[in-house]
Coordinates of C-alpha atoms and ligand atoms in Angstrom, one line a residue:
X113 CA -0.2 -0.2 0.2
X114 CA 2.8 2.2 1.0
X115 CA 5.0 1.6 -2.0
X116 CA 1.8 1.6 -4.1
X117 CA 1.0 5.3 -3.1
X118 CA 4.8 6.5 -3.3
X119 CA 4.9 5.2 -6.7
X120 CA 1.7 7.0 -8.0
X121 CA 2.0 10.6 -5.7
X122 CA 5.8 10.7 -6.3
X123 CA 7.8 8.2 -8.2
X124 CA 5.5 8.0 -11.7
X125 CA 6.5 11.9 -12.2
X126 CA 9.7 11.6 -11.8
X127 CA 10.7 8.9 -14.4
X128 CA 8.4 10.9 -16.7
X129 CA 10.9 14.1 -15.7
X130 CA 14.0 11.5 -16.2
X131 CA 12.2 11.0 -20.1
X132 CA 12.0 15.0 -20.5
X133 CA 15.4 15.6 -18.9
X134 CA 17.7 13.3 -20.6
X135 CA 21.5 13.0 -19.6
X136 CA 23.8 15.4 -21.4
X137 CA 27.8 15.3 -21.3
X138 CA 29.7 18.4 -20.5
X139 CA 33.7 17.6 -22.0
X140 CA 35.2 20.7 -20.8
X141 CA 35.0 23.5 -18.0
X142 CA 35.1 27.3 -18.3
X143 CA 38.6 27.2 -18.4
X144 CA 39.3 24.5 -21.1
X145 CA 40.0 21.8 -18.6
X146 CA 38.5 18.5 -19.7
X147 CA 36.1 17.4 -16.9
X148 CA 34.1 14.7 -18.5
X149 CA 31.2 15.3 -17.0
X150 CA 27.9 13.3 -17.3
X151 CA 24.7 15.7 -16.3
X152 CA 21.5 14.4 -14.9
X153 CA 18.6 16.0 -14.4
X154 CA 17.4 16.1 -10.4
X155 CA 14.5 13.3 -11.0
X156 CA 17.4 10.4 -11.6
X157 CA 19.0 11.6 -9.0
X158 CA 15.9 11.1 -6.6
X159 CA 15.5 8.0 -8.4
X160 CA 18.7 6.5 -6.6
X161 CA 17.9 7.6 -3.6
X162 CA 14.4 6.3 -3.6
X163 CA 16.1 3.1 -4.9
X164 CA 18.4 2.6 -1.4
X165 CA 15.2 4.0 0.7
X166 CA 13.1 1.1 -0.7
X167 CA 15.7 -1.6 -0.9
X168 CA 15.4 -2.4 -4.1
X169 CA 18.8 -4.1 -4.3
X170 CA 19.0 -4.3 -0.7
X171 CA 16.0 -6.8 0.1
X172 CA 17.6 -9.5 -2.3
X173 CA 21.0 -9.7 0.2
X174 CA 19.3 -8.8 3.7
X175 CA 17.2 -12.2 3.0
X176 CA 15.1 -11.0 5.8
X177 CA 12.1 -13.6 4.0
X178 CA 14.6 -16.0 3.2
X179 CA 14.6 -17.4 -0.4
X180 CA 10.9 -15.4 -0.9
X181 CA 13.4 -12.6 -0.4
X182 CA 14.4 -12.0 -4.2
X183 CA 10.3 -12.8 -5.2
X184 CA 9.8 -10.2 -2.8
X185 CA 12.4 -7.7 -4.4
X186 CA 11.3 -8.9 -7.7
X187 CA 7.4 -8.1 -6.7
X188 CA 8.8 -4.1 -6.0
X189 CA 10.7 -4.2 -9.1
X190 CA 7.6 -5.1 -11.2
X191 CA 5.7 -2.5 -10.2
X192 CA 8.4 0.0 -9.6
X193 CA 9.7 -0.7 -13.7
X194 CA 7.4 1.3 -15.8
X195 CA 7.3 4.5 -13.7
X196 CA 11.2 4.3 -12.8
X197 CA 12.3 6.2 -16.0
X198 CA 14.8 3.8 -16.8
X199 CA 16.5 3.7 -13.3
X200 CA 16.0 0.1 -13.6
X201 CA 18.6 -0.2 -15.6
X202 CA 21.5 0.9 -13.1
X203 CA 19.7 -1.3 -10.6
X204 CA 19.4 -4.2 -13.1
X205 CA 23.5 -4.0 -13.0
X206 CA 23.8 -2.9 -9.5
X207 CA 22.1 -5.9 -8.0
X208 CA 24.6 -8.1 -10.9
X209 CA 27.4 -6.8 -9.5
X210 CA 26.4 -7.2 -5.7
X211 CA 25.6 -11.1 -6.7
X212 CA 29.0 -11.7 -8.3
X213 CA 31.0 -10.0 -5.5
X214 CA 28.9 -12.2 -3.1
X215 CA 29.6 -15.6 -5.0
X216 CA 33.2 -14.3 -4.9
X217 CA 33.1 -14.3 -1.7
X218 CA 33.1 -10.5 -0.8
X219 CA 36.9 -10.6 -1.3
X220 CA 38.6 -7.7 0.5
X221 CA 39.1 -4.9 -1.7
X222 CA 35.4 -5.3 -2.8
X223 CA 34.0 -5.3 0.5
X224 CA 33.2 -1.4 1.0
X225 CA 31.8 -1.5 -2.2
X226 CA 29.4 -4.7 -1.8
X227 CA 27.6 -2.7 1.6
X228 CA 27.3 0.1 -0.4
X229 CA 25.7 -1.4 -3.3
X230 CA 23.2 -3.3 -1.0
X231 CA 22.8 -0.5 1.4
X232 CA 19.2 1.2 2.4
X233 CA 21.2 4.4 3.3
X234 CA 21.0 6.7 0.3
X235 CA 24.3 8.5 1.6
X236 CA 26.2 5.4 1.0
X237 CA 24.2 3.7 -2.0
X238 CA 26.2 2.8 -4.9
X239 CA 24.9 1.8 -8.2
X240 CA 27.1 -0.2 -10.7
X241 CA 27.7 -0.5 -14.5
X242 CA 28.6 -4.0 -16.7
X243 CA 31.2 -2.7 -19.0
X244 CA 31.4 -6.0 -21.9
X245 CA 30.8 -4.8 -25.3
X246 CA 34.0 -3.2 -27.0
X247 CA 34.1 -2.0 -31.0
X248 CA 34.4 -5.4 -32.5
X249 CA 31.8 -7.0 -30.7
X250 CA 28.8 -7.4 -28.0
X251 CA 27.4 -10.6 -28.6
X252 CA 31.2 -12.6 -29.2
X253 CA 32.8 -10.9 -26.0
X254 CA 35.6 -13.5 -26.3
X255 CA 37.0 -12.0 -29.7
X256 CA 35.6 -9.0 -29.2
X257 CA 37.4 -7.5 -25.8
X258 CA 40.9 -5.7 -26.8
X259 CA 41.2 -4.2 -23.1
X260 CA 44.3 -4.8 -21.6
X261 CA 45.3 -5.1 -18.0
X262 CA 48.9 -4.2 -16.7
X263 CA 49.5 -5.3 -13.1
X264 CA 51.0 -2.9 -10.9
X265 CA 53.8 -3.6 -8.3
X266 CA 50.7 -3.6 -5.4
X267 CA 48.8 -6.5 -7.5
X268 CA 46.4 -4.0 -8.5
X269 CA 46.3 -3.3 -12.4
X270 CA 45.6 -0.5 -14.7
X271 CA 42.9 -0.9 -17.4
X272 CA 43.5 0.3 -21.2
X273 CA 40.8 -0.2 -24.2
X274 CA 37.7 1.4 -25.7
X275 CA 34.2 0.3 -24.4
X276 CA 32.1 1.1 -26.9
X277 CA 28.3 0.9 -24.8
X278 CA 28.2 1.4 -21.1
X279 CA 24.9 2.2 -19.8
X280 CA 24.2 4.4 -16.9
X281 CA 27.7 6.0 -17.3
X282 CA 27.1 8.1 -13.8
X283 CA 27.9 4.8 -11.9
X284 CA 29.7 4.6 -8.9
X285 CA 31.6 1.7 -10.0
X286 CA 32.0 -0.9 -13.0
X287 CA 33.1 -4.4 -13.5
X288 CA 34.5 -5.5 -16.6
X289 CA 36.5 -7.9 -18.8
X290 CA 39.9 -7.8 -19.9
X291 CA 43.1 -9.3 -20.8
X292 CA 46.3 -9.5 -18.3
X293 CA 49.9 -8.3 -19.8
X294 CA 51.9 -11.2 -18.5
X295 CA 55.2 -10.6 -17.3
X296 CA 56.5 -11.5 -21.1
X297 CA 54.6 -9.2 -22.6
X298 CA 51.8 -11.7 -23.9
X299 CA 48.3 -12.0 -23.7
X300 CA 45.8 -14.7 -24.0
X301 CA 43.3 -14.2 -27.4
X302 CA 39.9 -16.1 -26.9
X303 CA 37.6 -16.6 -23.5
X304 CA 40.0 -18.0 -21.8
X305 CA 42.1 -14.7 -21.7
X306 CA 39.8 -12.8 -20.0
X307 CA 39.5 -11.9 -16.3
X308 CA 37.0 -9.9 -14.5
X309 CA 37.8 -6.5 -13.0
X310 CA 36.3 -4.3 -10.6
X311 CA 36.9 -0.6 -11.0
X312 CA 35.6 2.9 -9.3
X313 CA 34.8 5.2 -11.7
X314 CA 36.1 8.1 -9.7
X315 CA 38.7 9.1 -6.8
X316 CA 37.1 10.8 -3.6
X317 CA 37.5 14.4 -5.0
X318 CA 35.5 13.0 -7.6
X319 CA 37.7 12.6 -10.8
X320 CA 37.5 10.1 -13.0
X321 CA 39.7 7.0 -12.7
X322 CA 42.0 7.1 -15.8
X323 CA 38.4 7.4 -18.2
X324 CA 37.7 9.8 -20.9
X325 CA 34.1 9.5 -21.7
X326 CA 34.1 9.6 -25.9
X327 CA 30.7 10.6 -25.9
X328 CA 27.1 9.4 -25.0
X329 CA 25.0 7.7 -27.6
X330 CA 22.6 9.0 -29.7
X331 CA 20.0 6.1 -29.1
X332 CA 16.6 5.4 -30.6
X333 CA 15.1 4.8 -26.4
X334 CA 16.2 4.7 -23.4
X335 CA 17.1 8.3 -23.6
X336 CA 16.5 8.6 -20.1
X337 CA 20.2 6.6 -19.5
X338 CA 23.2 7.8 -20.1
X339 CA 25.0 5.5 -22.3
X340 CA 28.5 6.1 -22.9
X341 CA 31.6 5.3 -25.1
X342 CA 34.7 4.9 -22.4
X343 CA 38.5 5.2 -23.5
X344 CA 40.5 3.3 -20.3
X345 CA 43.7 5.2 -20.4
X346 CA 44.9 3.5 -17.2
X347 CA 41.9 3.2 -15.1
X348 CA 43.2 1.3 -11.6
X349 CA 41.2 -2.0 -11.2
X350 CA 41.0 -4.6 -9.0
X351 CA 41.3 -8.4 -10.4
X352 CA 38.4 -10.2 -9.1
X353 CA 38.3 -13.6 -10.9
X354 CA 41.1 -16.4 -11.0
X355 CA 42.9 -15.3 -14.1
X356 CA 41.1 -16.5 -17.6
X357 CA 37.6 -17.1 -15.6
X358 CA 36.1 -13.6 -16.9
X359 CA 33.5 -14.9 -18.7
X360 CA 32.4 -17.3 -16.2
X361 CA 32.7 -15.1 -13.4
X362 CA 30.5 -12.3 -14.7
X363 CA 27.9 -15.0 -15.8
X364 CA 26.3 -14.2 -12.3
X365 CA 25.9 -10.9 -13.3
X366 CA 24.1 -11.8 -16.5
X367 CA 21.7 -14.0 -14.6
X368 CA 20.6 -11.0 -12.7
X369 CA 20.5 -8.7 -15.6
X370 CA 18.3 -10.9 -17.7
X371 CA 15.8 -11.1 -15.2
X372 CA 15.9 -7.5 -14.5
X373 CA 15.0 -7.3 -18.4
X374 CA 12.3 -9.8 -17.8
X375 CA 10.7 -7.3 -15.0
X376 CA 11.1 -4.9 -17.4
X377 CA 9.6 -6.6 -19.8
X378 CA 6.3 -7.7 -17.7
X379 CA 6.0 -4.4 -16.2
X380 CA 5.8 -3.0 -19.2
X381 CA 3.9 -5.2 -21.1
X382 CA 0.5 -4.8 -17.6
X383 CA 1.0 -1.0 -17.5
X384 CA 0.7 -0.5 -21.3
X385 CA -2.6 -3.0 -20.9
X386 CA -3.7 -1.0 -17.5
X387 CA -3.5 2.3 -19.9
X388 CA -5.5 0.6 -22.6
X389 CA -8.0 -0.9 -20.6
X390 CA -8.7 2.1 -19.0
X391 CA -8.4 4.6 -22.7
X392 CA -11.6 1.5 -24.1
X393 CA -13.8 2.7 -20.9
X394 CA -13.5 6.6 -21.9
X395 CA -13.2 6.5 -25.8
X396 CA -16.2 6.1 -27.7
X397 CA -16.2 4.9 -31.4
X398 CA -19.7 4.1 -33.6
X399 CA -21.8 5.3 -30.4
X400 CA -20.4 2.9 -27.9
X401 CA -17.1 2.9 -25.7
X402 CA -14.0 1.0 -27.5
X403 CA -15.0 -1.5 -24.2
X404 CA -18.3 -2.8 -25.9
X405 CA -16.3 -3.5 -29.5
X406 CA -16.0 -7.2 -29.2
X407 CA -13.0 -7.2 -31.8
X408 CA -11.2 -4.3 -29.7
X409 CA -12.0 -6.5 -26.4
X410 CA -10.2 -9.2 -28.3
X411 CA -7.1 -7.7 -29.0
X412 CA -6.6 -6.4 -25.4
X413 CA -7.7 -10.1 -23.7
X414 CA -5.1 -11.5 -26.1
X415 CA -2.1 -9.1 -24.9
X416 CA -3.7 -10.0 -21.4
X417 CA -2.6 -13.9 -22.1
X418 CA 0.7 -12.6 -23.3
X419 CA 0.9 -10.7 -20.7
X420 CA 0.2 -13.3 -17.9
X421 CA 2.0 -16.3 -19.0
X422 CA 5.4 -14.0 -19.0
X423 CA 4.5 -13.0 -15.7
X424 CA 4.6 -16.7 -14.2
X425 CA 7.6 -17.3 -16.4
X426 CA 9.1 -14.2 -14.3
X427 CA 8.1 -14.8 -11.1
X428 CA 9.3 -19.0 -11.4
X429 CA 12.6 -17.9 -12.7
X430 CA 12.8 -16.0 -9.5
X431 CA 11.7 -17.9 -6.7
X432 CA 14.3 -20.6 -8.4
X433 CA 16.8 -17.5 -8.0
X434 CA 15.7 -17.1 -4.4
X435 CA 16.5 -20.7 -3.7
X436 CA 19.8 -20.5 -5.4
X437 CA 20.4 -17.1 -3.4
X438 CA 20.1 -18.8 0.0
X439 CA 21.8 -22.4 -1.1
X440 CA 18.3 -23.9 -0.4
X441 CA 18.0 -24.8 -4.3
X442 CA 18.0 -28.6 -5.2
X443 CA 20.3 -29.5 -8.3
X444 CA 16.9 -29.7 -10.4
X445 CA 16.3 -25.8 -9.3
X446 CA 19.5 -24.8 -10.3
X447 CA 19.3 -26.7 -14.2
X448 CA 15.9 -24.9 -14.2
X449 CA 17.3 -21.5 -13.3
X450 CA 20.3 -21.9 -15.5
X451 CA 17.7 -23.2 -18.2
X452 CA 15.0 -20.6 -17.8
X453 CA 16.8 -17.3 -17.1
X454 CA 17.7 -17.3 -21.3
X455 CA 14.5 -18.5 -21.6
X456 CA 12.4 -15.8 -20.0
X457 CA 15.0 -13.0 -21.2
X458 CA 14.3 -13.8 -24.9
X459 CA 10.5 -14.7 -24.9
X460 CA 9.0 -11.9 -22.6
X461 CA 11.7 -9.0 -24.5
X462 CA 10.0 -10.1 -27.6
X463 CA 6.3 -10.4 -26.2
X464 CA 6.9 -7.0 -24.7
X465 CA 7.8 -5.4 -27.9
X466 CA 4.6 -7.2 -29.8
X467 CA 2.3 -6.5 -26.9
X468 CA 3.6 -2.7 -26.1
X469 CA 3.1 -1.9 -30.0
X470 CA -0.4 -3.4 -29.7
X471 CA -1.5 -1.5 -26.8
X472 CA 0.0 2.0 -28.9
X473 CA -2.3 1.2 -31.7
X474 CA -5.2 0.9 -28.7
X475 CA -5.5 4.1 -28.6
X476 CA -5.1 4.9 -32.3
X477 CA -3.7 8.3 -33.2
X478 CA -2.8 9.3 -29.9
X479 CA -0.5 6.5 -29.3
X480 CA 1.4 8.1 -31.6
X481 CA 1.9 11.6 -30.1
X482 CA 4.7 12.1 -27.9
X483 CA 2.8 14.3 -25.7
X484 CA 1.0 11.6 -24.3
X485 CA 4.0 9.5 -23.3
X486 CA 2.9 6.7 -25.0
X487 CA 5.9 6.4 -27.9
X488 CA 8.4 6.2 -25.2
X489 CA 7.2 3.2 -24.0
X490 CA 7.8 1.9 -27.9
X491 CA 10.9 3.0 -28.3
X492 CA 12.1 1.8 -24.4
X493 CA 11.1 -1.4 -25.4
X494 CA 12.7 -1.8 -28.0
X495 CA 16.1 -2.5 -26.6
X496 CA 15.2 -5.5 -24.3
X497 CA 15.7 -7.8 -26.7
X498 CA 19.1 -6.6 -27.7
X499 CA 20.9 -5.7 -24.8
X500 CA 21.7 -8.4 -22.3
X501 CA 21.9 -10.7 -25.2
X502 CA 19.9 -10.5 -28.5
X503 CA 17.9 -13.2 -28.9
X504 CA 20.0 -15.7 -31.0
X505 CA 22.6 -15.4 -28.6
X506 CA 20.4 -16.1 -25.8
X507 CA 19.0 -19.4 -27.8
X508 CA 22.7 -20.4 -28.7
X509 CA 23.1 -20.1 -24.5
X510 CA 20.1 -21.8 -23.6
X511 CA 21.7 -25.0 -26.3
X512 CA 25.0 -24.2 -24.1
X513 CA 23.4 -24.8 -20.6
X514 CA 21.3 -28.0 -22.2
X515 CA 24.9 -29.5 -23.6
X516 CA 27.1 -28.1 -20.3
X517 CA 24.3 -30.3 -18.3
X518 CA 24.9 -33.2 -20.2
X519 CA 21.0 -34.0 -20.6
X520 CA 20.3 -33.3 -16.6
X521 CA 18.5 -29.5 -17.5
X522 CA 16.2 -31.0 -19.8
X523 CA 15.7 -33.9 -17.4
X524 CA 14.8 -30.7 -15.0
X525 CA 12.7 -29.7 -17.4
X526 CA 10.7 -32.7 -18.4
X527 CA 10.2 -33.9 -14.7
X528 CA 9.3 -30.5 -13.3
X529 CA 6.9 -29.6 -16.5
X530 CA 5.1 -33.3 -15.6
X531 CA 4.9 -32.9 -12.2
X532 CA 3.1 -29.5 -12.4
X533 CA 0.7 -31.0 -15.3
X534 CA -0.4 -33.9 -13.2
X535 CA -3.6 -31.8 -11.1
X536 CA -4.6 -30.1 -14.4
X537 CA -4.8 -33.4 -16.3
X538 CA -7.3 -34.7 -13.7
X539 CA -9.7 -31.7 -13.7
X540 CA -12.3 -31.7 -17.2
X541 CA -12.0 -28.1 -18.4
X542 CA -8.0 -27.9 -18.0
X543 CA -7.2 -32.0 -19.6
X544 CA -7.6 -30.8 -23.4
X545 CA -5.2 -27.9 -22.6
X546 CA -2.7 -30.2 -20.4
X547 CA -3.0 -32.5 -23.1
X548 CA -1.8 -29.8 -25.6
X549 CA 1.2 -29.2 -23.5
X550 CA 1.8 -33.2 -22.9
X551 CA 1.4 -33.6 -26.7
X552 CA 3.7 -30.6 -27.5
X553 CA 6.9 -32.0 -24.6
X554 CA 6.4 -35.3 -26.2
X555 CA 7.2 -33.7 -29.7
X556 CA 10.3 -31.6 -28.1
X557 CA 11.3 -35.0 -26.4
X558 CA 11.4 -36.8 -30.1
X559 CA 13.2 -34.4 -31.2
X560 CA 15.8 -34.0 -28.7
X561 CA 16.3 -38.1 -29.2
X562 CA 17.0 -37.3 -32.9
X563 CA 19.1 -34.4 -32.2
X564 CA 21.9 -36.6 -31.0
X565 CA 22.8 -36.8 -34.2
X566 CA 22.6 -33.5 -35.6
X567 CA 25.8 -31.4 -36.3
X568 CA 26.9 -28.8 -34.4
X569 CA 25.4 -26.4 -36.9
X570 CA 22.2 -28.0 -37.1
X571 CA 21.7 -27.4 -33.7
X572 CA 22.6 -23.7 -33.8
X573 CA 19.5 -23.4 -37.0
X574 CA 17.3 -25.2 -34.8
X575 CA 18.1 -22.9 -31.4
X576 CA 15.8 -20.3 -31.5
X577 CA 12.9 -22.5 -32.1
X578 CA 13.8 -24.8 -29.4
X579 CA 14.3 -21.8 -26.9
X580 CA 10.6 -20.9 -28.0
X581 CA 9.6 -24.1 -27.3
X582 CA 10.7 -24.4 -23.6
X583 CA 9.0 -20.9 -23.2
X584 CA 5.4 -21.6 -24.7
X585 CA 5.5 -25.1 -23.0
X586 CA 6.4 -23.9 -19.6
X587 CA 4.2 -20.8 -20.0
X588 CA 1.5 -23.0 -20.5
X589 CA 2.3 -25.5 -17.6
X590 CA 2.7 -22.8 -15.4
X591 CA -0.5 -21.2 -16.6
X592 CA -2.2 -24.4 -15.8
X593 CA -0.6 -25.1 -12.5
X594 CA -2.3 -21.7 -11.3
X595 CA -5.4 -22.5 -12.7
X596 CA -5.7 -25.5 -11.0
X597 CA -5.7 -23.7 -7.4
X598 CA -8.8 -24.5 -5.3
X599 CA -9.2 -20.4 -5.5
X600 CA -8.8 -20.1 -9.4
X601 CA -11.0 -17.8 -11.2
X602 CA -12.9 -18.8 -14.1
X603 CA -10.7 -16.3 -15.9
X604 CA -7.3 -17.9 -14.9
X605 CA -9.1 -20.9 -16.6
X606 CA -9.9 -19.5 -19.5
X607 CA -6.2 -17.7 -19.8
X608 CA -4.8 -21.3 -19.6
X609 CA -6.9 -22.4 -22.2
X610 CA -6.4 -19.8 -24.4
X611 CA -2.3 -20.1 -24.1
X612 CA -2.3 -23.6 -25.0
X613 CA -4.2 -22.8 -28.3
X614 CA -1.3 -21.2 -29.9
X615 CA 1.5 -22.7 -31.6
X616 CA 3.5 -24.5 -28.3
X617 CA 6.1 -26.7 -30.3
X618 CA 7.8 -24.5 -33.2
X619 CA 10.7 -27.0 -33.0
X620 CA 8.0 -29.8 -34.6
X621 CA 7.2 -27.5 -37.4
X622 CA 10.5 -26.9 -37.7
X623 CA 12.2 -30.2 -37.6
X624 CA 9.0 -31.1 -40.3
X625 CA 9.9 -28.5 -42.7
X626 CA 13.4 -29.4 -42.9
X627 CA 14.4 -26.3 -41.6
X628 CA 17.6 -27.5 -39.6
X629 CA 19.6 -29.2 -42.2
X630 CA 23.0 -27.7 -44.6
X631 CA 20.4 -27.5 -47.4
X632 CA 17.8 -25.4 -45.7
X633 CA 20.7 -23.2 -44.3
X634 CA 22.2 -23.1 -48.3
X635 CA 18.5 -22.0 -49.2
X636 CA 18.3 -19.4 -46.0
X637 CA 21.1 -17.9 -47.4
X638 CA 20.3 -17.6 -50.9
X639 CA 16.8 -16.5 -50.2
X640 CA 18.5 -13.4 -48.4
X641 CA 21.4 -13.1 -50.6
X642 CA 20.0 -13.7 -54.3
X643 CA 18.0 -12.0 -56.6
Ligands
LIG35 O1 23.8 -5.0 -22.5 C1 24.4 -5.1 -21.7 C2 23.8 -3.9 -20.4 C3 23.1 -3.1 -20.7 C4 22.3 -2.6 -19.9 C5 21.7 -2.9 -18.7 C6 20.2 -3.9 -18.9 C7 20.1 -4.5 -17.6 C8 18.1 -4.7 -18.1 C9 17.3 -3.8 -16.8 C10 15.9 -4.0 -18.0 C11 15.7 -2.3 -17.9 S1 26.1 -5.6 -20.9 C12 26.1 -6.2 -22.2 C13 25.6 -7.4 -22.3 N1 26.1 -8.6 -22.9 C14 26.3 -9.4 -23.6 O2 25.2 -10.3 -22.6 C15 27.1 -11.1 -23.7 C16 26.3 -12.0 -25.2 N2 26.8 -13.0 -25.4 C17 26.7 -14.1 -24.2 O3 26.1 -13.9 -23.3 C18 27.8 -14.8 -25.3 O4 27.1 -16.2 -24.8 C19 29.3 -15.0 -24.3 C20 29.9 -13.7 -23.7 C21 28.6 -15.4 -22.4 C22 30.2 -16.5 -24.4 O5 30.8 -16.1 -24.1 P1 32.1 -17.0 -24.7 O6 33.7 -16.9 -23.9 O7 32.1 -17.8 -25.8 O8 31.6 -18.4 -23.7 P2 31.9 -20.1 -23.5 O9 33.3 -20.0 -23.7 O10 30.7 -21.0 -24.0 O11 32.3 -19.6 -21.8 C23 32.6 -19.5 -21.1 C24 32.6 -20.0 -19.6 C25 31.6 -21.5 -19.7 O12 32.1 -21.8 -18.4 P3 33.4 -22.9 -17.8 O13 34.3 -22.3 -18.1 O14 33.3 -23.3 -16.6 O15 32.8 -24.1 -18.6 C26 30.5 -21.2 -19.7 O16 29.5 -22.1 -19.1 O17 31.1 -19.2 -19.2 C27 30.3 -19.9 -18.7 N3 28.7 -19.4 -19.5 C28 27.7 -19.3 -18.6 N4 27.7 -19.8 -17.1 C29 29.0 -18.3 -20.6 N5 27.5 -18.0 -20.0 C30 26.7 -18.3 -19.0 C31 25.5 -18.1 -18.6 N6 24.9 -17.6 -19.0 N7 25.3 -18.5 -17.5 C32 26.2 -19.4 -16.8
LIG36 P1 26.6 -8.2 -32.7 O1 27.2 -9.0 -32.0 O2 27.6 -7.5 -33.9 O3 25.2 -8.7 -33.3 C1 24.4 -8.4 -34.6 C2 23.6 -9.4 -34.8 O4 24.2 -10.4 -35.4 C3 22.5 -9.7 -33.9 O5 21.0 -9.5 -34.0 C4 22.8 -11.2 -33.3 O6 21.8 -11.6 -32.5 C5 23.6 -11.9 -34.7 N1 24.6 -12.6 -34.4 C6 25.4 -12.5 -33.8 N2 26.7 -13.5 -33.3 C7 25.0 -14.8 -33.8 C8 25.2 -16.0 -33.7 N3 26.6 -16.6 -33.3 N4 24.4 -17.0 -34.1 C9 23.4 -16.0 -35.1 N5 23.2 -15.2 -34.8 C10 24.2 -14.0 -34.2 N6 26.9 -3.6 -23.3 C11 27.3 -3.6 -22.3 O7 28.5 -4.1 -22.3 N7 27.5 -2.5 -21.2 C12 26.3 -2.0 -21.5 O8 26.4 -1.3 -20.5 C13 25.4 -1.8 -22.8 N8 24.6 -0.7 -22.9 C14 23.8 -0.5 -24.0 C15 23.2 0.3 -24.2 C16 22.5 0.3 -25.1 C17 21.3 1.3 -25.7 C18 22.5 -0.7 -26.2 C19 21.6 -0.8 -27.6 C20 23.5 -1.9 -26.2 C21 24.1 -1.6 -24.7 N9 25.0 -2.5 -24.6 C22 26.2 -2.6 -23.5 C23 25.9 -3.5 -25.8 C24 24.7 -4.4 -26.2 O9 24.6 -5.4 -25.2 C25 25.3 -5.1 -27.2 O10 24.8 -4.5 -28.4 C26 24.4 -6.7 -27.3 O11 25.2 -8.0 -26.5 C27 24.7 -7.3 -29.0 O12 26.3 -7.0 -29.3 P2 26.6 -6.1 -30.7 O13 25.9 -5.1 -30.6 O14 27.6 -6.2 -31.3 O15 26.0 -7.0 -32.0

């Protein structure tokens, strides 16, 4: 109640102010000295204070509600995100940095940082960046990273390189990747050459730590967030992972930020649907409110089903993360968390883009008008399928998770799905939907059995359809489970039924169409480039 009131009475208008007063870069002071100062509006600064006061990061680390602390935090962030003026972006990375530091045992050089990242005191609270992308590539980090780290006699390092995308660059600290130069002056290429570094962006006097801000990015959306190109020219940094374990060590950050991405996707859908619902009660067309036009209601109902399924995917992933946080997760939970994180990120991002685009249309021409604030929602949502790993990269990450677990992640998926489906099968109104999911799972199982003989390149061709199949079947499973509660409403049942009416197993269609073999790959290439 209290937080809801704060969102309505204070945070929502601050978020709008962030949109209207984007950050700018002051590169020189009046005397021509290079200062590289990112100027943000008062509302953006206030968001930082509010984030601390509300414990938007702290909640997950204080563990007041044991394994449910994460769900509590995610629920709060879900309410906060659509009003946050994109302050959710630095919060995601702050949460990710805290998780990485915690998982490394909170080593001495980052003890104070950890305390600040997880503080409820606005005077102490720090935010973090996540600098992984360089000019040569953001997906292929192993080959794209050119930044080098030179060791100093005291064991710290200086970083030298160029970071092509750095969001919320006004952050207090950042985690970043670099290649350590050996005593012989050698560096190792590829993933094994990358180590993880912690740095503070400014010193105690506020001077940048060996960093030049080249420029702020001119972006389609997320204009509230300063996103910069950075030249690291001797930035002092602490190596916090073992040598060559940079990617594996920052993976915890990726898990957290990808879940935050899903929070924003689902929160964004919910906000747009709420506004469109309200508008439909007020706007008249053809002599009656839009609400009374069945075709318009069908449009909104379809958006609603997508948002509800996405919400459960998000919350289930968060529940699993809460178990992992508190070391209460079973082996099955850990496999499910690893698998559902990329699935939830990639799928909810695509759903949100579609739902929010449809949502703008629900307002007719007004949906296209800047002063309604609606177009910003569409601009901002578009990034959710790009940053923190594109749809294809996350689909390949799903494959990575499956392969690395040697089948255990899929076993976990099938047994978890089946356990949740059992109750639905016994209810007559849900039985056909549960059977549709079971049939999709069966076809998925058949595909997996056959895929043992597939070459790596063929499996890559199947990766996106595989990820979509996991998202749709598991979304169905969760909606069915929800609809079998004794207190389930009639609309909970209809939601589950309608979700299960969509194509649940794209991998089966793709397989039958012969989409995953070398001939199909050749045809794709010629289709795109010939004629
Ligand atoms: O975009 C960014 C910030 C935007 C602003 C913040 C928004 C937050 C949302 C807020 C909403 C409002 S930051 C940049 C994000 N960049 C990416 O996401 C990179 C995309 N590329 C990938 O994800 C790739 O898959 C890579 C870079 C992770 C692949 O790297 P490698 O080196 O080719 O991968 P390897 O060799 O397969 O994996 C190296 C190790 C392995 O562990 P070991 O060595 O123990 O076998 C992998 O199992 O890392 C492990 N690993 C993982 N572990 C790789 N990925 C993962 C994973 N996802 N989870 C666990
Ligand atoms: P590329 O890797 O060049 O990808 C181009 C296309 O090729 C994509 O569609 C991709 O899916 C596809 N592709 C690539 N490889 C494969 C493959 N093997 N198989 C199939 N398809 C493939 N990065 C940070 O590190 N920190 C930040 O704070 C940050 N902030 C950002 C803010 C914004 C607003 C944006 C837009 C980006 C930000 N990024 C940040 C960068 C972001 O993470 C990368 O842009 C993203 O990971 C993609 O990398 P790329 O741009 O190099 O695209």
